[in-house]
């Protein structure tokens, strides 16, 4: 087993902000504040299983990045 495989990812969902979408499998795309490996929490968008034990790849953003994303989306007409 390589060192990379031995590395455990530790996370704590500090605040659940909302569900963006749900799938028939029970997984949900969520926006949360998550602390990864003991670092300060970041805004996080990814798919989670029902128990929040398994997750997909996602994207994390610092506060300023999230503010910019909200501004960009607010300026668009959908």
mmCIF file of C-alpha atoms in Angstrom:
data_model
loop_
_atom_site.group_PDB
_atom_site.id
_atom_site.type_symbol
_atom_site.label_atom_id
_atom_site.label_comp_id
_atom_site.label_asym_id
_atom_site.label_seq_id
_atom_site.Cartn_x
_atom_site.Cartn_y
_atom_site.Cartn_z
ATOM 1 C CA UNK A 1 0.000 0.000 0.000
ATOM 2 C CA UNK A 2 1.353 3.417 -0.959
ATOM 3 C CA UNK A 3 1.590 6.390 1.410
ATOM 4 C CA UNK A 4 -1.227 8.067 -0.509
ATOM 5 C CA UNK A 5 -3.517 5.083 0.117
ATOM 6 C CA UNK A 6 -2.650 5.147 3.838
ATOM 7 C CA UNK A 7 -3.644 8.799 4.190
ATOM 8 C CA UNK A 8 -7.074 9.124 5.738
ATOM 9 C CA UNK A 9 -9.198 12.126 4.870
ATOM 10 C CA UNK A 10 -10.812 13.573 7.974
ATOM 11 C CA UNK A 11 -13.791 15.889 7.612
ATOM 12 C CA UNK A 12 -16.395 17.555 9.770
ATOM 13 C CA UNK A 13 -19.535 19.090 8.342
ATOM 14 C CA UNK A 14 -19.778 22.218 10.482
ATOM 15 C CA UNK A 15 -22.976 23.541 8.902
ATOM 16 C CA UNK A 16 -25.414 22.069 6.408
ATOM 17 C CA UNK A 17 -26.499 24.971 4.201
ATOM 18 C CA UNK A 18 -28.819 23.209 1.769
ATOM 19 C CA UNK A 19 -29.587 20.532 -0.786
ATOM 20 C CA UNK A 20 -29.022 21.535 -4.406
ATOM 21 C CA UNK A 21 -30.380 18.338 -5.926
ATOM 22 C CA UNK A 22 -31.414 14.792 -5.034
ATOM 23 C CA UNK A 23 -30.955 11.530 -6.934
ATOM 24 C CA UNK A 24 -33.020 8.316 -6.964
ATOM 25 C CA UNK A 25 -30.044 6.551 -5.351
ATOM 26 C CA UNK A 26 -30.513 8.576 -2.155
ATOM 27 C CA UNK A 27 -27.414 10.688 -2.771
ATOM 28 C CA UNK A 28 -27.767 14.468 -2.680
ATOM 29 C CA UNK A 29 -25.746 17.368 -4.043
ATOM 30 C CA UNK A 30 -25.261 19.659 -1.047
ATOM 31 C CA UNK A 31 -23.772 22.977 -0.030
ATOM 32 C CA UNK A 32 -22.083 22.699 3.359
ATOM 33 C CA UNK A 33 -19.383 24.325 5.451
ATOM 34 C CA UNK A 34 -16.795 21.558 5.852
ATOM 35 C CA UNK A 35 -13.519 21.437 7.764
ATOM 36 C CA UNK A 36 -11.088 19.108 5.955
ATOM 37 C CA UNK A 37 -8.159 17.538 7.829
ATOM 38 C CA UNK A 38 -8.394 20.013 10.702
ATOM 39 C CA UNK A 39 -8.298 23.156 8.545
ATOM 40 C CA UNK A 40 -10.786 26.036 8.899
ATOM 41 C CA UNK A 41 -14.137 25.259 7.250
ATOM 42 C CA UNK A 42 -14.716 26.088 3.594
ATOM 43 C CA UNK A 43 -17.838 26.205 1.460
ATOM 44 C CA UNK A 44 -18.185 22.812 -0.150
ATOM 45 C CA UNK A 45 -20.361 21.530 -3.010
ATOM 46 C CA UNK A 46 -20.445 17.768 -3.631
ATOM 47 C CA UNK A 47 -22.651 14.689 -3.668
ATOM 48 C CA UNK A 48 -23.113 12.843 -0.367
ATOM 49 C CA UNK A 49 -24.730 9.558 0.545
ATOM 50 C CA UNK A 50 -27.609 9.578 3.029
ATOM 51 C CA UNK A 51 -25.359 9.038 6.084
ATOM 52 C CA UNK A 52 -22.608 11.449 4.993
ATOM 53 C CA UNK A 53 -20.086 8.602 5.115
ATOM 54 C CA UNK A 54 -19.306 8.556 1.378
ATOM 55 C CA UNK A 55 -18.898 11.479 -0.968
ATOM 56 C CA UNK A 56 -18.063 12.295 -4.576
ATOM 57 C CA UNK A 57 -15.395 14.663 -5.730
ATOM 58 C CA UNK A 58 -16.459 18.222 -5.263
ATOM 59 C CA UNK A 59 -15.335 21.794 -5.037
ATOM 60 C CA UNK A 60 -14.333 23.816 -1.986
ATOM 61 C CA UNK A 61 -14.245 27.596 -1.826
ATOM 62 C CA UNK A 62 -13.009 30.199 0.612
ATOM 63 C CA UNK A 63 -15.477 32.862 1.770
ATOM 64 C CA UNK A 64 -14.352 35.419 -0.847
ATOM 65 C CA UNK A 65 -14.642 32.853 -3.631
ATOM 66 C CA UNK A 66 -18.169 31.954 -2.499
ATOM 67 C CA UNK A 67 -19.146 35.634 -2.381
ATOM 68 C CA UNK A 68 -17.887 36.039 -5.965
ATOM 69 C CA UNK A 69 -19.805 32.946 -7.122
ATOM 70 C CA UNK A 70 -23.018 34.276 -5.545
ATOM 71 C CA UNK A 71 -22.437 37.626 -7.259
ATOM 72 C CA UNK A 72 -21.900 35.979 -10.651
ATOM 73 C CA UNK A 73 -25.013 33.840 -10.314
ATOM 74 C CA UNK A 74 -27.082 36.784 -9.062
ATOM 75 C CA UNK A 75 -26.096 38.810 -12.115
ATOM 76 C CA UNK A 76 -27.306 36.094 -14.547
ATOM 77 C CA UNK A 77 -30.822 35.611 -15.805
ATOM 78 C CA UNK A 78 -31.906 31.980 -15.856
#
